[in-house]
Amino acid sequence: MKKILAGLLLIAPLTANADNWLCIVDKSTGFKLENGTWEIGNFNPDKYLIKPADKVSSSAGALYQVNSFGSELPEYICPTGFEDGEYKGILDCRGFAIRGDTFKFNLTTGHFLSTYTSGYVHTSKGKIVDDNPAIQIGKCSKL
């Protein structure tokens, strides 16, 4: 029994990261507000980490979450896994704080697409919110 327990303890760290992917943006574009006019903008590449949902994300109904690399709070939460839903093998996520944002990941190709849609249609105290709407594409690698 002790040998079995010891073996499981050795395997546990290997399986803890079994469902983690590092995603790196290849291309990013969108719009930015400059002097009251929306202009086409290019944005710095981001990195994301896909991992199983933590307690906070799970309580919001997520199986997986997508964090900006280095951040503890998720950017996106994923209510279905790869084997669920209409598109088998696709992880389909929505914004954690902003519901209209999306993150989609294809397990077979490793491609992902993320959208950040805040800013253009949102206002705060009657003024345009100057968050920059953007779309990103890139590739994920299993960790």
C-alpha atoms as one frame of an Amber mdcrd trajectory, in Angstrom:
protein
   0.000   0.000   0.000   2.830   2.414   0.842   4.455   1.709  -2.537   1.213
   2.482  -4.366   0.765   5.734  -2.455   4.384   6.728  -3.124   3.893   5.984
  -6.832   0.770   8.133  -6.969   2.568  10.993  -5.266   5.327  10.829  -7.872
   2.822  10.871 -10.742   0.661  13.710  -9.316   2.983  16.566 -10.362   3.096
  15.202 -13.915  -0.668  15.103 -14.259  -1.246  18.463 -12.557  -0.199  20.277
 -15.757  -1.728  17.742 -18.147  -4.419  20.186 -19.296  -2.370  23.387 -19.497
  -1.491  25.221 -22.704   0.646  28.296 -23.341  -0.828  30.474 -26.091   1.209
  33.147 -27.863  -0.323  35.816 -30.104   1.059  35.887 -33.665  -1.013  38.797
 -34.993  -3.159  41.429 -33.313  -5.174  44.300 -34.719  -8.061  46.501 -33.735
  -9.047  50.083 -33.170  -7.808  52.817 -30.854  -9.267  56.199 -30.006  -6.906
  59.037 -30.941  -7.978  62.671 -30.589 -11.663  61.699 -30.629 -11.350  59.542
 -33.781 -11.186  55.764 -34.016  -8.091  54.660 -35.934  -6.776  51.237 -36.925
  -4.305  50.111 -34.290  -1.692  47.420 -33.894  -1.144  45.945 -30.474   1.672
  44.206 -28.661   1.520  40.419 -28.649   0.068  38.805 -25.539   0.495  35.403
 -23.951  -2.272  33.356 -22.383  -2.415  30.273 -20.188  -5.295  27.796 -20.582
  -5.791  25.674 -17.482  -8.511  23.811 -15.575 -10.888  26.159 -13.761 -10.012
  27.247 -10.240 -12.631  27.649  -7.474 -13.715  31.124  -8.636 -14.112  30.102
 -12.282 -15.777  26.815 -11.320 -18.354  28.703  -9.268 -19.158  30.676 -12.449
 -19.778  27.378 -14.285 -16.400  26.987 -16.005 -14.456  23.797 -16.726 -11.414
  25.723 -18.026 -10.155  29.281 -17.751  -7.817  31.442 -19.810  -5.514  33.820
 -17.945  -3.263  36.507 -19.336   0.177  35.088 -18.674   1.244  36.021 -15.124
  -2.250  37.070 -14.005  -4.177  35.231 -11.301  -7.602  36.372 -12.530  -9.022
  34.793 -15.680  -9.671  36.847 -18.812 -12.008  34.171 -20.158 -13.966  31.246
 -18.712 -14.954  28.135 -20.638 -18.263  26.487 -19.646 -17.687  23.444 -21.859
 -14.660  21.249 -22.389 -13.177  19.882 -25.602 -15.493  16.880 -25.733 -18.676
  18.827 -25.079 -20.894  21.013 -27.179 -21.525  21.346 -30.875 -17.875  21.758
 -31.909 -15.947  18.786 -30.571 -12.260  19.582 -30.058 -12.890  23.332 -29.785
 -12.655  25.146 -26.473 -15.235  27.957 -26.609 -14.790  30.597 -23.910 -16.391
  33.905 -22.981 -15.055  36.919 -21.157 -14.930  36.555 -17.389 -15.657  40.225
 -16.661 -16.926  41.268 -20.098 -19.382  38.709 -21.468 -19.064  39.782 -25.124
 -15.355  38.930 -25.295 -14.437  35.508 -26.696 -11.548  33.048 -26.807 -11.690
  29.986 -29.066  -9.014  27.259 -29.174  -8.756  24.343 -31.609  -7.144  21.375
 -29.878  -6.203  19.719 -33.192  -4.481  22.674 -34.907  -3.378  24.574 -31.799
  -4.824  27.777 -33.294  -6.674  30.281 -31.130  -8.638  33.458 -31.728  -9.503
  36.016 -29.067 -11.691  39.098 -29.232 -11.866  42.095 -26.936 -14.954  44.083
 -27.810 -15.202  46.697 -25.085 -14.697  50.345 -25.761 -16.443  51.207 -28.982
 -20.031  50.600 -27.883 -19.594  51.147 -24.146 -19.924  54.480 -22.393 -19.168
  55.634 -18.885 -20.875  58.721 -17.499 -21.973  59.657 -21.022 -18.469  59.475
 -22.522 -16.946  56.925 -24.881 -14.842  54.346 -23.089 -11.416  54.439 -24.718
 -10.658  50.726 -24.324  -9.299  49.505 -27.628 -11.388  46.782 -29.332  -9.071
  44.100 -30.729  -8.836  40.663 -32.309  -5.867  38.336 -31.876  -4.763  35.089
 -33.507  -2.012  32.756 -32.439  -0.949  29.269 -31.513  -1.057  27.249 -28.270
   1.368  24.571 -27.137   0.680  21.984 -24.463   2.805  22.397 -21.346
